[in-house]
Every structure is written in structure tokens, then in C-alpha cells.
XYZ file of C-alpha atoms in Angstrom:
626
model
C 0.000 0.000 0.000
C 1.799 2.989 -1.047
C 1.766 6.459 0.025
C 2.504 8.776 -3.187
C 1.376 10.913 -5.042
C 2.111 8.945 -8.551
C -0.889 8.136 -10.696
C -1.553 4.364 -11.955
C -0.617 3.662 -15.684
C -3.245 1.667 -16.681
C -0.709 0.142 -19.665
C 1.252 -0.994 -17.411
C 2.691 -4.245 -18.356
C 4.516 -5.358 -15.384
C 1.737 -6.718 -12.952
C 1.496 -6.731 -9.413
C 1.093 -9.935 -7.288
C -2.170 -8.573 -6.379
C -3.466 -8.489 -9.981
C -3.952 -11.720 -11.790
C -0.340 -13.360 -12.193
C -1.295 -13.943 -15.868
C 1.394 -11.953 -18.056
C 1.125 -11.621 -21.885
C 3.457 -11.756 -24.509
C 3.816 -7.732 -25.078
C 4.745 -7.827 -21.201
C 8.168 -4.589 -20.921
C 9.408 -7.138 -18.629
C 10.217 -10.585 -19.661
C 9.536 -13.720 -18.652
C 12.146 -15.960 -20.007
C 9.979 -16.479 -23.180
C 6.768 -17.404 -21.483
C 4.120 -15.725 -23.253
C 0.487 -16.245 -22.648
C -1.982 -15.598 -24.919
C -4.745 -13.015 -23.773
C -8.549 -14.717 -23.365
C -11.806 -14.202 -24.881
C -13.765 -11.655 -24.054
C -15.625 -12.472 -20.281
C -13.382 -16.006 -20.014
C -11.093 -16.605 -18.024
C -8.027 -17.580 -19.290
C -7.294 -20.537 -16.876
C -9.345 -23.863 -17.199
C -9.250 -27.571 -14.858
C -10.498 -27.408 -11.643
C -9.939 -23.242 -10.285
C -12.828 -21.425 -9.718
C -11.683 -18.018 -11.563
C -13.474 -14.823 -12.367
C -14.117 -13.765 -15.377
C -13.963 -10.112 -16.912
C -17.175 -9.873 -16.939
C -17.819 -10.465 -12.768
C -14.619 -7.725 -12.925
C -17.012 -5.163 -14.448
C -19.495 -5.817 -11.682
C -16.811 -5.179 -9.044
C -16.704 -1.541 -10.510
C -20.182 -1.159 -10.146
C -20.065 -2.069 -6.456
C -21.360 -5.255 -6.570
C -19.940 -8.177 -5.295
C -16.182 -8.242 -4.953
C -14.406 -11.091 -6.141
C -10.803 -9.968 -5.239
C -9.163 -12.527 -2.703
C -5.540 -13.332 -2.838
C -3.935 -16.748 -1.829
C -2.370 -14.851 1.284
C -4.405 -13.452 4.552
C -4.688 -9.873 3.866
C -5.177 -7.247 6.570
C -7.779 -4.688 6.416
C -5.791 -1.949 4.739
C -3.141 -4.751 2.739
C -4.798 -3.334 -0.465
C -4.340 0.512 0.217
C -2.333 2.099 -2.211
C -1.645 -0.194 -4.392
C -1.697 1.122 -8.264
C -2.513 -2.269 -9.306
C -5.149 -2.688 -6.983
C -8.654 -3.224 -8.494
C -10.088 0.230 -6.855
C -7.490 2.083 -8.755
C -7.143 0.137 -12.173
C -10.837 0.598 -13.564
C -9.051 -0.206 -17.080
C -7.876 -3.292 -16.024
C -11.417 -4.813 -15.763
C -12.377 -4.572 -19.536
C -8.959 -5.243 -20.115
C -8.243 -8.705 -22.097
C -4.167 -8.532 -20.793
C -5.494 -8.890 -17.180
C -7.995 -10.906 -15.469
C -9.215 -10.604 -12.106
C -7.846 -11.827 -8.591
C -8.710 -15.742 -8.209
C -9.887 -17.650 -5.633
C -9.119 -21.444 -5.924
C -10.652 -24.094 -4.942
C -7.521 -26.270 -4.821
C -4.459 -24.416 -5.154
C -2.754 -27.922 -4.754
C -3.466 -31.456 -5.341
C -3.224 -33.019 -1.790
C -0.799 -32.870 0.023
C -0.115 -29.432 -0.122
C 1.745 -27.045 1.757
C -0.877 -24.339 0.720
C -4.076 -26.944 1.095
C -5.223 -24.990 4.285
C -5.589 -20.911 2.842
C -8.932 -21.295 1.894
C -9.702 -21.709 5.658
C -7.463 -19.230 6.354
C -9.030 -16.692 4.431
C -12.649 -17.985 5.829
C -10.721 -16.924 9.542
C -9.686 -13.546 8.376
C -12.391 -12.474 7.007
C -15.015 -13.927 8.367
C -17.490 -17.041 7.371
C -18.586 -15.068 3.857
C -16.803 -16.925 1.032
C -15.174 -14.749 -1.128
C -17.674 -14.812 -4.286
C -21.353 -15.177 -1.527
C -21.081 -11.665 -0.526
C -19.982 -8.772 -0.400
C -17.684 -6.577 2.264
C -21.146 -4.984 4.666
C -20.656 -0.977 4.062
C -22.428 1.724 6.291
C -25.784 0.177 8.263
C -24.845 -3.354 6.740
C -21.493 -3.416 9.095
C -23.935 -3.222 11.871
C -25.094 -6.782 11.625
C -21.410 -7.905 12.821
C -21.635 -7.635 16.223
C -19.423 -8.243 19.136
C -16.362 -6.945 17.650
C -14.860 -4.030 19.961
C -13.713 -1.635 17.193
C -12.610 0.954 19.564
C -8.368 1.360 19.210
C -7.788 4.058 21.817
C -6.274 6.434 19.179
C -6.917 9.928 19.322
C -10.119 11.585 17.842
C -8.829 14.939 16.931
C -7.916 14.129 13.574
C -10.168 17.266 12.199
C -8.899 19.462 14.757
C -4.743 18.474 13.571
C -4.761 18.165 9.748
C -6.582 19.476 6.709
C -7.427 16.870 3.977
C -6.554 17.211 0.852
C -6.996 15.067 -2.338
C -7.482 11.222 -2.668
C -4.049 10.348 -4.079
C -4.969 6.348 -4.012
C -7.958 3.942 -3.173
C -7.682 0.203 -2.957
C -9.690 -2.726 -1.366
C -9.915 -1.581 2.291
C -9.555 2.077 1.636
C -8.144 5.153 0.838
C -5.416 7.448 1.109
C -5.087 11.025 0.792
C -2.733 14.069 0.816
C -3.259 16.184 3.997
C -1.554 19.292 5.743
C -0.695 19.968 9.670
C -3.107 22.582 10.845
C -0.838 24.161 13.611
C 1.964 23.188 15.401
C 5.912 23.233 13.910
C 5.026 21.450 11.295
C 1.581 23.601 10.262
C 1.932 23.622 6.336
C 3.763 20.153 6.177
C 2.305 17.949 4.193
C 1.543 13.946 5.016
C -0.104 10.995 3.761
C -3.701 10.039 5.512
C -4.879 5.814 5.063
C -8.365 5.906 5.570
C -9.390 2.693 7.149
C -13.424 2.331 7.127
C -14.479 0.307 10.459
C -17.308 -0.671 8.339
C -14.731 -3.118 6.761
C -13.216 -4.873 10.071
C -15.478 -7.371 9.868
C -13.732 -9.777 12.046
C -11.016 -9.770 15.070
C -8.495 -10.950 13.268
C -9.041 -7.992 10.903
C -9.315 -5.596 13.501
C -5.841 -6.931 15.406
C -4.403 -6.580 12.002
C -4.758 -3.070 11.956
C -3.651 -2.676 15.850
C -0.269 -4.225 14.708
C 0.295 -1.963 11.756
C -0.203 0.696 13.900
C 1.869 -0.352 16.557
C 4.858 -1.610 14.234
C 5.001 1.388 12.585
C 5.624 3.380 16.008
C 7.944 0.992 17.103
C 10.167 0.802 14.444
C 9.785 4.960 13.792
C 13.271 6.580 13.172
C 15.064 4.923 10.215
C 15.859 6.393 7.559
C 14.731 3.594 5.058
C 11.058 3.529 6.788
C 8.333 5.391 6.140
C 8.418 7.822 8.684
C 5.051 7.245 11.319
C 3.509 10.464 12.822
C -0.076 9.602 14.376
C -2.864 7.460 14.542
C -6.254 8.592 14.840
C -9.880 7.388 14.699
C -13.834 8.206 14.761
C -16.861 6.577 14.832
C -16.234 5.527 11.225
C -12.620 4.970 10.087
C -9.092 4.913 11.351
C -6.839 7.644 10.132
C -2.901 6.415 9.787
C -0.809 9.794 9.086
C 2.587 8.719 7.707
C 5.321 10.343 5.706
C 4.173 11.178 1.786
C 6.629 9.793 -0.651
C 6.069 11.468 -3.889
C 8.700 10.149 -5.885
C 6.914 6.974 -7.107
C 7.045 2.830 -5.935
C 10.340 1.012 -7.141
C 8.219 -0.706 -9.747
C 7.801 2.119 -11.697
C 11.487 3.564 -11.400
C 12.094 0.080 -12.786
C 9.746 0.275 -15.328
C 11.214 3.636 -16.552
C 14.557 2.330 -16.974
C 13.495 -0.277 -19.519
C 12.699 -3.271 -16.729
C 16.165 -3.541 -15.055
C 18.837 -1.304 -12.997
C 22.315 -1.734 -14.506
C 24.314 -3.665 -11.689
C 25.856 0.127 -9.978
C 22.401 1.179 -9.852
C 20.797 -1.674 -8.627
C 23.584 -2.088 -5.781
C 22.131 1.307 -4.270
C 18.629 0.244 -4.229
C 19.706 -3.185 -2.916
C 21.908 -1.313 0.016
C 18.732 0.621 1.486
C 16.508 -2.756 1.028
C 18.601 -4.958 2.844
C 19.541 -1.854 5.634
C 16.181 -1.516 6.431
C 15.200 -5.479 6.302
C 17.917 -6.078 8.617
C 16.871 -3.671 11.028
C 12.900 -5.101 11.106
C 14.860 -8.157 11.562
C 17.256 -7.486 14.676
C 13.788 -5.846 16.353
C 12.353 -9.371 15.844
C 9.574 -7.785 13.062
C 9.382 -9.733 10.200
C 7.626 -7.703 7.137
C 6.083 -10.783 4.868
C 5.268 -8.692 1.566
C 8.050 -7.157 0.478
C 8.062 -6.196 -3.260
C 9.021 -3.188 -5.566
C 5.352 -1.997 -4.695
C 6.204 -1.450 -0.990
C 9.404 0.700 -1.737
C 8.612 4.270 -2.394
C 11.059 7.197 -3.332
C 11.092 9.929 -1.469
C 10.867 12.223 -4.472
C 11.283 12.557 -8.226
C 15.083 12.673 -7.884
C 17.183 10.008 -9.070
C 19.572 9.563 -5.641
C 16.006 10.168 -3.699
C 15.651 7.758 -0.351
C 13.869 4.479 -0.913
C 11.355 3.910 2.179
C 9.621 0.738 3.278
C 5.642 0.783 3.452
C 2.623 -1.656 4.015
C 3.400 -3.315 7.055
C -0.254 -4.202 7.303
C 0.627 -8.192 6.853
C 3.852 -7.508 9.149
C 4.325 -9.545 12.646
C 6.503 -9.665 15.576
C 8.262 -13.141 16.003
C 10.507 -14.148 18.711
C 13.911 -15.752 18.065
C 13.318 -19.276 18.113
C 9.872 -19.177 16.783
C 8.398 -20.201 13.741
C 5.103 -18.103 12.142
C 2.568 -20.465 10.164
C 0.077 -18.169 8.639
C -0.001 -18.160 4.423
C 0.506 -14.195 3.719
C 2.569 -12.618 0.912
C 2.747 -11.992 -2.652
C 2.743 -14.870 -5.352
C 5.861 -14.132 -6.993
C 7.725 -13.171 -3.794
C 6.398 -15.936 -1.215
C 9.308 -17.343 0.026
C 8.705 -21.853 -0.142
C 8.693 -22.154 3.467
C 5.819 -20.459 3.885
C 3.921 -22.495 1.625
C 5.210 -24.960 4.268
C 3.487 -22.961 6.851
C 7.110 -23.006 8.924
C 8.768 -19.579 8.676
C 10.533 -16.288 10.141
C 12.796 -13.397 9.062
C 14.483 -15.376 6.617
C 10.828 -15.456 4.547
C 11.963 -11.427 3.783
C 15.063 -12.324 1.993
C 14.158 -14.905 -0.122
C 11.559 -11.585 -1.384
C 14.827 -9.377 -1.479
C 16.491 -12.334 -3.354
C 13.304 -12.013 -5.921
C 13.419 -8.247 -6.108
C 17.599 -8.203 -7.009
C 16.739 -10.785 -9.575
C 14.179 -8.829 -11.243
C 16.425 -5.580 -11.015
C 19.331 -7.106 -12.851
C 17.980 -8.975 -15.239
C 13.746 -7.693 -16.015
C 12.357 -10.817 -15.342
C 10.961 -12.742 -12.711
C 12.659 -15.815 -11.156
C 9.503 -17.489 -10.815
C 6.894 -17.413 -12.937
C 3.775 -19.740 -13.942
C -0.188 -19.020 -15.355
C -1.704 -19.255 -11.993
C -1.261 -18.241 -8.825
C -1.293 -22.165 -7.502
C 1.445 -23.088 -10.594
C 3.438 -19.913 -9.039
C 3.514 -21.860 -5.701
C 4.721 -24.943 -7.354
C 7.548 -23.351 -9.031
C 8.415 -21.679 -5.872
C 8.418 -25.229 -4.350
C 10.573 -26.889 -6.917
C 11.695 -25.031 -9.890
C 15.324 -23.283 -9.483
C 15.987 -19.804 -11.102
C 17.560 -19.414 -14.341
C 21.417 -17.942 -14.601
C 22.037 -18.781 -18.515
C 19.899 -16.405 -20.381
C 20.798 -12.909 -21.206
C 21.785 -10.745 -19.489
C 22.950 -12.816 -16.610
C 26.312 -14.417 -18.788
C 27.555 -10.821 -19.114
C 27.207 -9.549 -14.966
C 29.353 -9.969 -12.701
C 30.018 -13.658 -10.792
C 29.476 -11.436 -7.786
C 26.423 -9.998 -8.599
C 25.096 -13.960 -9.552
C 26.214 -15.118 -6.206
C 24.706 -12.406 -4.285
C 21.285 -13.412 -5.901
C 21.563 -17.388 -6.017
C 22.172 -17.135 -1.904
C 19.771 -15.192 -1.369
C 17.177 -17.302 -3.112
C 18.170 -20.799 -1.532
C 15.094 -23.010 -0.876
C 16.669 -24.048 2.559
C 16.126 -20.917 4.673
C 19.141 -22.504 6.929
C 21.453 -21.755 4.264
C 20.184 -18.429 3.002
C 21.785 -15.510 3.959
C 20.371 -13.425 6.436
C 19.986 -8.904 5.334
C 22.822 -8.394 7.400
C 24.957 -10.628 5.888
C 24.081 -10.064 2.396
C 25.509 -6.123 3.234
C 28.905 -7.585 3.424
C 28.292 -9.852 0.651
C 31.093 -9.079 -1.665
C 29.114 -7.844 -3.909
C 28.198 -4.902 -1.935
C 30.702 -4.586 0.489
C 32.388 -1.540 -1.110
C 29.266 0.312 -1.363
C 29.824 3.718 0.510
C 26.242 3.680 2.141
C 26.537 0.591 3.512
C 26.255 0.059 7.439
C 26.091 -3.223 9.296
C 23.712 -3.985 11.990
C 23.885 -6.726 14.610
C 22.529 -9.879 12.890
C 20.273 -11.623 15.491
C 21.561 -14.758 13.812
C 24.922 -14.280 15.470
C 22.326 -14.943 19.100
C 21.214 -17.539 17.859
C 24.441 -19.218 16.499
C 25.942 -18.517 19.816
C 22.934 -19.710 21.747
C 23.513 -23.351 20.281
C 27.219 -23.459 20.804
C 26.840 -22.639 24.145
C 24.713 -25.214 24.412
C 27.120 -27.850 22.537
C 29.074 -30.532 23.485
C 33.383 -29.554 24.286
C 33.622 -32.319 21.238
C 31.362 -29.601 18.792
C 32.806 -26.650 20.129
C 36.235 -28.580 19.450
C 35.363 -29.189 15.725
C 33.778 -25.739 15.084
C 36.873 -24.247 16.469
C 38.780 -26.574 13.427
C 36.494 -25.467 11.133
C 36.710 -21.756 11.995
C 40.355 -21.580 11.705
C 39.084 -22.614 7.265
C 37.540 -19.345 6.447
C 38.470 -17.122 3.656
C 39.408 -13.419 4.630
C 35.587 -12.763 2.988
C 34.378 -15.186 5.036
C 35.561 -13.714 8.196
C 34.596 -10.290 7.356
C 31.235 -10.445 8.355
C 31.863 -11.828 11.852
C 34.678 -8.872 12.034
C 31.765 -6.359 11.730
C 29.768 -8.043 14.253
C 32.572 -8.524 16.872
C 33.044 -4.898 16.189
C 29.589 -3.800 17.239
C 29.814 -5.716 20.845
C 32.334 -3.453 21.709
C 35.081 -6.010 23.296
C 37.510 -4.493 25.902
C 40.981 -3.512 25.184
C 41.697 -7.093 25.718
C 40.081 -7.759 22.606
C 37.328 -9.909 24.018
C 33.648 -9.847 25.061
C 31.200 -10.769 28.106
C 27.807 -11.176 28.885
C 27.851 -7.543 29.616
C 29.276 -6.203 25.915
C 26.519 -8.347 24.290
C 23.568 -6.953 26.835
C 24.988 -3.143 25.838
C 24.857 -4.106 22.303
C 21.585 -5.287 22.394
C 20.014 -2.664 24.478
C 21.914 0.447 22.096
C 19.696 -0.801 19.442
C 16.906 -1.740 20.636
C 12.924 -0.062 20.056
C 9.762 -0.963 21.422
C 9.573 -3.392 18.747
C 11.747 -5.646 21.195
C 9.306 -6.207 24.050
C 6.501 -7.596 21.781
C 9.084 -10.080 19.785
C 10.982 -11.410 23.217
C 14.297 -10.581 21.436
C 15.815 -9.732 24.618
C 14.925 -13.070 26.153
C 17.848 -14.767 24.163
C 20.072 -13.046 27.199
C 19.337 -15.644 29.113
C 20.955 -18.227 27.015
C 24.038 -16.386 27.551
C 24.483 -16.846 31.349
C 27.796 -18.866 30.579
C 29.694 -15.733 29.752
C 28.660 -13.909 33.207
C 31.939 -15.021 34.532
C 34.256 -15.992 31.646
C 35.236 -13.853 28.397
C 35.092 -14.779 24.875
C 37.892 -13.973 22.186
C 37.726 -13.647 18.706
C 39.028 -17.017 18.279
C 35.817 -18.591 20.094
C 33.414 -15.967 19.018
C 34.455 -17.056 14.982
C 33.952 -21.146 16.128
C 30.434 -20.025 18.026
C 28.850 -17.937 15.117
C 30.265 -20.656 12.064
C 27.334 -21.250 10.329
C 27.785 -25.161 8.561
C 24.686 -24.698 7.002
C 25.626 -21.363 4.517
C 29.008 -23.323 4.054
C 27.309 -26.204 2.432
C 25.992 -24.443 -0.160
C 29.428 -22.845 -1.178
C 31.578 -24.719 -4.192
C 34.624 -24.897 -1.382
C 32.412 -26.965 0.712
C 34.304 -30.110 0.790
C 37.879 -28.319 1.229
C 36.769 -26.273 4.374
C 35.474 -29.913 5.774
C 38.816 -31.871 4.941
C 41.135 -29.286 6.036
C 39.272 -28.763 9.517
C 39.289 -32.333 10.098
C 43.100 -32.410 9.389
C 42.965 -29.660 12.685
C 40.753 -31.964 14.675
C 42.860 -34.821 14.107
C 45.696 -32.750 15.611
C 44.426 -30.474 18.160
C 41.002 -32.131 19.283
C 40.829 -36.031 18.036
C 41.017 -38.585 20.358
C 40.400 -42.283 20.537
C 36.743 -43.017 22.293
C 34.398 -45.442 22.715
C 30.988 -45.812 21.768
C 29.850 -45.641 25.245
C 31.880 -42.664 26.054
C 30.548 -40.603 23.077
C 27.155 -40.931 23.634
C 27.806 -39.861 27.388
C 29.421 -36.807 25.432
C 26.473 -36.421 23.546
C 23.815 -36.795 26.449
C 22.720 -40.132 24.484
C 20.455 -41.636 27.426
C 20.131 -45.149 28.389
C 17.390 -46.051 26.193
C 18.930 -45.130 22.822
C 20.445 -47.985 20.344
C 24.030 -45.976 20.686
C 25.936 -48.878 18.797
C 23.118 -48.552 15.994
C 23.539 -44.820 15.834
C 27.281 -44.276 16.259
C 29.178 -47.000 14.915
C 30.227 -45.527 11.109
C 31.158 -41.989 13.556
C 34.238 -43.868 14.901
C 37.098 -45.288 12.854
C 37.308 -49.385 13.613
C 41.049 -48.757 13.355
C 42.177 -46.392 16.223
C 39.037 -45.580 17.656
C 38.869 -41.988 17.002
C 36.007 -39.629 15.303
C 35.542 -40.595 11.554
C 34.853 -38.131 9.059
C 31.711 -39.095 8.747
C 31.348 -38.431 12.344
C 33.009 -35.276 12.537
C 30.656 -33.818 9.284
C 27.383 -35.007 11.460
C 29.244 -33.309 14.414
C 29.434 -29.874 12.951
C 26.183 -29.854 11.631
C 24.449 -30.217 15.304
C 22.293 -32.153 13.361
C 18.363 -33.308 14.867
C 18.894 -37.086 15.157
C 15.837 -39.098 14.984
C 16.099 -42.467 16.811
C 13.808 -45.028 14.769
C 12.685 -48.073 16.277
C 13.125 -49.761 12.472
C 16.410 -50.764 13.028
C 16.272 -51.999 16.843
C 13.949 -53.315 19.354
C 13.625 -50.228 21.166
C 9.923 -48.612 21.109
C 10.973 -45.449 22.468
C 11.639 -42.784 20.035
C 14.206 -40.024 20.869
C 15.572 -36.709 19.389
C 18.725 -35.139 20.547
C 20.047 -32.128 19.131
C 24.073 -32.809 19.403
């Protein structure tokens, strides 16, 4: 939902995730060669077993009957505001034969499906109307939905503060317009107003959607990538949002101007203020869930203008260890494990990972007819490097985008490690924040067996000088005494210097605790490289199998020793009912005793061990993390 001043282009050929995902053949922005022939007149273009809506119903929605726009995702009340490709504010697009309507569908996946459960999501967010029964109550009609307490304890001197000016956008859920401060130091200023109609909160879930934006947006208020929050008002009828106006335009249409791509200088500036800002929602434990070129806006017409984050009406707080299950996004930018309803902060960078790809190159990474063959591609289709004009950037540039879109969210990178990606390391305006994945790393070495902390110290002592230098900038921000190390104490300062509000309602904080172990010890460099190591990312690089065999050439001769079976599960906390000789006997080497390989690989990887009674007698069942 964006707040500018821009007007839609109705020709637009690039469309958004909340317009039909259809694209056709005279499409500015590519789609490695797909092209999909328009349909008839009032059909829909899709056939089998979706129920779509035609061109015709699309007409009707203009009229103000019955609206048949429902995404695949969980939108909040005001998810729609703003948007130029929204149906409120693309009356072209419904007689249009290049673009069909929103679809609901009855089966966005054969069973079993990740996605099989959104059409009861939807049902729960918006109440028990299916999308095509009824329409949204307006006025008197919102009166029949009782028991919802609508009241938000915002302020009701809107009138009295601001002077409205013109509607500068109106999508599903509302409005926005231009406005002015009355009085005050900033009398004369102007802002941008959301208009959120009560009359449209038709359920709770609806309602605490809106609370959230609201209380994100304060939370988080102060960076310079963010669209800047000022108030939050209400009446009897609506809820007035006054943010920041951004009159230079959404990303999407800077794109558009330049032809459908950035060249690779240009897009390393856009990609520096996406991933700044990302990576601070991140550290503050908010997680965003739509991010696309729609919910960037420039600050104005200028070329080096700002870029701000907006819409942060599908946004949630999620605490370090926890995992979010709710279906919400865009189709092109829905990251695959949220289709597998398991998901946190790394969800946003598989959407940055989408939005670099389309910058460099004009096309999107994933693409399909429908919204449910989107998901599938998503799910198992890998983006394409060899076409032009991927062969002629830069292997840096390719990098940075294949890590960023990596299925496994364990091996993606996280924002604040894709700012000292070497690909944008050099780039003035870059600034590192804490990573909250450091915590966690930490939190699980901690935790670890001497025999893992042992190996990860091996496999520390592997990495590259580019490898290192994002754990250099995050040593750097805990502040370590002269001595050159840290404590409990530098991390708790660290922590608290950039924290918000934002903190409380996420439990960031909380990961403290896990830290007790450094209350009365200090941790060097040296340790501090071993604890935040993260096996998974290394995986994925080509060097993979080097970095393993030369740290187990360390282990052999600083932390190998012979042991037995029944010693090593002690080590690992194996209790008396597990199968040890089952589960450990290709981790030690028959000839001397000592840890395998094999064993030293399953080692780093603190892998989840699942116990199965297949290959034993043993009806218990057990998972240890090593």
C-alpha cells in the first residue's frame, strides 16, 4: 500500500502480485519467453479445476457489486491501500483482455499441499462469507457484525490536527489522501492520511491486524529507510494512519522507466537501502512478509532520492526461536517455506532475493499461469542464470542473488549478511547492523558438546578473509575491551543500544538468558568465529568439501582422540534407552578408535537425530540435538 502521489498507468505491463499473475506476450518485462496468450472476451483464461473470475464479474466489481478480489495470502484490512494495481485504482484493467481478475481457488494444490489450508485461512480472516457469496457490509450493513470491539484508543482529533486534501490512491480496504498539519511546527507540512473504514473490520483478526500496523510502525519509527510514522487517529467511522508522503513513485515504476532492469551500480544502491532496512525489522524481531518493488517508495522525483519501506499491514513480531505459520505474501515473492506454513525473518530475503533478480535482469525468477502453478515453481523449480543478461554480470552480482534465493532458509543468507556480501561490500552507504543470527548461532554453541565446540573451532580456523569479514563487523559492534574480548555484559549493551519498542513484543531480549555462561568468563575472537560458524551457509558454497577436509586435518591434531561408543554418547547426552551402537558405529574409525569423518561432518552440523525403532527393538523414540 503505497503512500505517493504517482498516478496508476493503466498500460502498465509489469503486474502486481495482487493483480492476476497472468502476463502476456507484449509484457516490458520478460519472462524468459513465457508468453500467454490473452482470453476471450468475459473467459477466463485458466481452465481444470480453479474457480476463476471472469472479466465480466470484474465489471461488476466496478459497479459495487460483489467483490471477487481474494488473494492466496491473509490480507489485513488496509493490505490493499495504495496499491496502483489494486482493483479500486485500475478501472481499465477490468475490460482489459491482458489482465484478469484476482482468483480464488478451490484447490491451489493437489493433496498434500503445503498451501491446502488458505482457503480456511481466508474464511478466519475475514469472516465465514466466502469470497464470491457476498460482499464486504458498508455503512448500516457493518452493523449486523456484532461483538467486535472496534474501539483502538487512538486519538479523535484528527479534524482538529490536519486538513485533507486530495485522494491520491484507493484500494480494497480504503483510501489514502494528501493532507496538511493545521498548527503546530510542522503547520503547512504535508503527510499521507490511510483511511481505514471500520465498516470493513469485519472480524477480530481484521481488527488486530490493523492494531499491529499501527503499533509496528511506532515501534520501528526513526530509520531512515522507513516510512516515517507520525499519528494514529480514529472516529466513529474509520481509522486515520498519518505517515510520511513519498512522492517520488514505488520502485516498480522507477524500474519500469529504466526499460525493466537497474544496470548492476544502480541496482547495488537500491539493494543497500533494502537490505539496511530489512535487517533492522529483523534485529527488532519484526518480520515484514510482503516485500516487493510496490512497498518501496522514493522519497521524491530525484534520481539519488531515499527508498522507504511501506505496508506493514501483513507484518508480525516473532521471537527468536519461533516459527510463524500463517499463508501471507505476494505470489511471486512468497518465500517456499511459507507455503510450508514453517517460517521467520528469513521469509523477507528470499523476497529481497526475488526483487535483485528482477532488477538485474527484467524478469521474474519465478513465474507460472496461476497463482497455484506460481507456488509450485516456488516449491521446486530453481531460477535461471544462462539467459541474457545474466552471462555478461558480474560472478558477484550472480552469487549475491543465487544465496539469497536458496530453498533451505538454513542456508540463506540473512539482510545483514548479504551487506557484506562481496558484492556490496564496497558500497559507501553501507552500514552493518547486529545480525540476530549471530544470538542464535551462539545460543547453540553454548549449548554444545566440548567435542562440537572442538570441531567448530577446526572449522573456523578454514575461512576465507571474505568469510571472516562479516563476523569482524559483528565482533566490532559488541564493543570487546581492550583485551580484545567480550562478556555477557558487551553483548547486553549491544543489544540494548539498538533496541525499540519493537523488542518487548518479539521477546528478542529473552535470548540473554541463554548467555548466562559468559557472566563469569570472556570470549575472544578465536571462540566468538567457532560459536557464530554457520555449517549450514558453508554447504551451499563450491569450497564446501575443502573447508570440511582441512578442519578435520585440525581436529585430528588439536582435538581427536580415541573413544568409545559408550563414552561418546555420554558426550552427547545419548540416554540409556537409545540404540548408541546402531547410531554411532560408522562416527568412529574401527582402526584407532577416534572420530571418523563421517562423524566429525554429522558433528558440525548439530544435526536433529531421529532415533527409529526400524532398526532396533527399542519402542521409544528419541531426538537429541548434538
Amino acid at each position: 500500500m503505497g503512500l505517493c502521489t504517482s498516478k496508476p498507468s493503466p498500460n502498465s505491463g509489469f503486474p502486481s502480485p495482487k493483480s492476476d499473475p497472468n502476463l502476456t506476450g507484449n509484457s516490458p518485462i520478460p519472462t524468459h519467453g513465457n508468453s500467454v496468450p490473452p482470453p476471450k472476451d468475459g473467459v477466463s483464461s485458466v481452465t481444470g479445476d480453479d474457480e476463476v473470475v471472469s472479466t465480466e464479474q470484474a465489471k461488476d466489481v466496478q459497479n459495487g457489486k460483489k467483490s471477487p478480489f481474494f488473494s492466496f495470502y491473509s490480507p489485513s484490512p488496509a493490505h490493499y491501500l495504495f496499491s496502483k494495481k489494486s482493483p479500486a485504482r485500475s478501472p481499465a484493467n477490468a475490460g482489459s483482455i491482458s489482465s484478469t481478475p484476482k482468483r480464488f481457488f478451490k484447490r491451489p494444490f493437489p493433496p498434500p499441499s503445503p498451501a491446502k489450508h488458505i482457503k480456511a485461512v481466508l474464511r478466519r480472516r475475514h469472516g465465514s462469507v466466502k469470497p464470491n457469496e457476498a460482499a464486504i457490509p458498508e455503512g448500516s450493513e457493518a452493523e449486523g457484525v456484532t461483538g467486535l470491539d472496534k474501539s483502538f484508543g487512538f486519538s479523535k482529533h484528527f479534524g482538529s490536527k490536519y486538513e485533507m486534501g486530495e485522494e491520491v490512491g484507493r484500494g480494497h480496504f480504503g483510501y489514502t489522501c494528501a493532507a496538511k498539519f493545521k498548527k503546530g511546527e510542522l503547520k503547512g507540512q504535508q503527510v499521507a492520511v490511510k483511511v481505514i473504514p471500520k465498516s470493513k473490520m469485519t472480524t477480530a483478526i481484521a481488527i488486530e491486524d490493523v492494531r499491529r500496523e499501527v503499533k509496528i510502525l511506532k515501534a520501528l519509527n526513526g530509520h531512515r529507510n522507513l516510512v516515517q510514522f507520525y499519528d494514529a487517529h480514529e472516529d466513529h467511522d474509520n481509522v486515520y494512519i498519518v505517515m510520511e508522503l513519498c512522492e517520488g513513485g514505488e520502485l516498480l515504476d522507477r524500474i519500469l522507466s529504466r526499460g525493466g532492469k537497474y544496470s548492476e551500480d544502480d541496482a547495488k544502491k537500491v539493494m543497500t537501502q533494502i537490505l539496511n532496512v530489512v535487517a533492522f525489522c529483523h534485529l527488532q524481531g519484526v518480520v515484514h512478509r510482503d516485500l516487493k518493488p510496490e512497498n518501496f517508495l522514493f522519497t521524491s522525483k530525484d534520481e539519488d532520492s531515499e527508498l522507504k519501506a511501506i505496508d506493514f499491514g501483513l507484518s508480525d513480531f516473532v521471537k527468536p526461536d519461533e516459527r510463524l505459520n500463517d499463508i501471507v505474501g505476494s505470489a511471486y515473492y512468497v518465500a517456499p517455506e511459507v507455503l510450508h506454513r514453517a517460517y521467520s525473518t528469513e521469509a523477507d530475503v528470499w523476497s529481497v532475493g526475488v526483487i535483485a533478480y528482477i532488477l538485474l535482469c527484467g524478469s521474474r525468477p519465478f513465474w507460472a499461469r496461476t497463482e497455484s502453478g506460481i507456488f509450485r515453481t516456488v516449491l521446486k523449480a530453481d531460477p535461471g542464470f544462462d539467459e541474457e543478461p545474466w552471462p555478461s554480470l558480474s560472478t558477484e552480482g550472480k552469487d549475491f542473488v543465487k544465496r539469497l534465493l536458496i530453498k533451505d532458509p538454513r542456508k540463506r543468507m540473512s539482510a545483514a549478511q548479504a551487506l557484506c556480501h562481496p558484492w556490496l561490500k564496497n558500497e559507501s552507504d553501507v552500514k552493518v547492523p547486529l545480525d540476530i543470527l549471530i544470538f542464535k548461532l551462539m545460543k547453540i554453541y553454548l549449548r554444545s558438546s566440548s567435542l562440537r565446540k572442538a570441531a567448530l573451532r577446526a572449522l573456523s580456523k578454514t575461512l576465507t578473509v571474505d568469510e571472516l569479514h562479516f563476523m569482524k563487523e559483528q565482533y566490532a559492534l559488541l564493543e570487546p575491551n581492550k583485551n580484545g574480548t567480550i562478556s555477557l555484559e558487551n553483548i547486553k549493551v549491544a543489544l540494548m543500544k539498538s533496541a525499540t519498542d519493537a523488542m518487548k513484543d518479539s521477546h528478542v531480549l529473552d535470548v540473554l538468558a541463554s548467555f548466562n555462561a559468559l557472566q563469569y568468563r570472556r570470549m575472544d575472537f578465536e571462540e566468538f568465529c567457532a560459536a557464530t560458524v554457520n555449517v549450514h551457509q558453508l554447504e551451499v558454497l563450491d569450497r564446501w568439501e575443502q573447508h570440511a577436509r582441512c578442519a578435520y586435518e585440525l581436529f585430528e591434531k588439536e582435538g581427536n582422540r580415541a573413544i568409545v561408543i559408550d563414552e561418546l554418547a555420554s558426550e552427547l547426552g545419548l540416554g540409556p534407552a537409545v540404540p548408541v551402537h546402531a547410531v554411532l558405529h560408522d562416527w568412529i574409525r574401527h582402526t584407532d578408535g577416534k572420530l571418523s569423518f563421517l562423524g566429525f561432518v554429522k558433528l558440525l552440523h548439530g544435526t536433529l537425530i531421529a532415533l527409529a525403532v526400524i532398526q532396533t527393538n527399542c519402542s521409544d523414540v528419541s531426538t537429541i540435538m548434538l
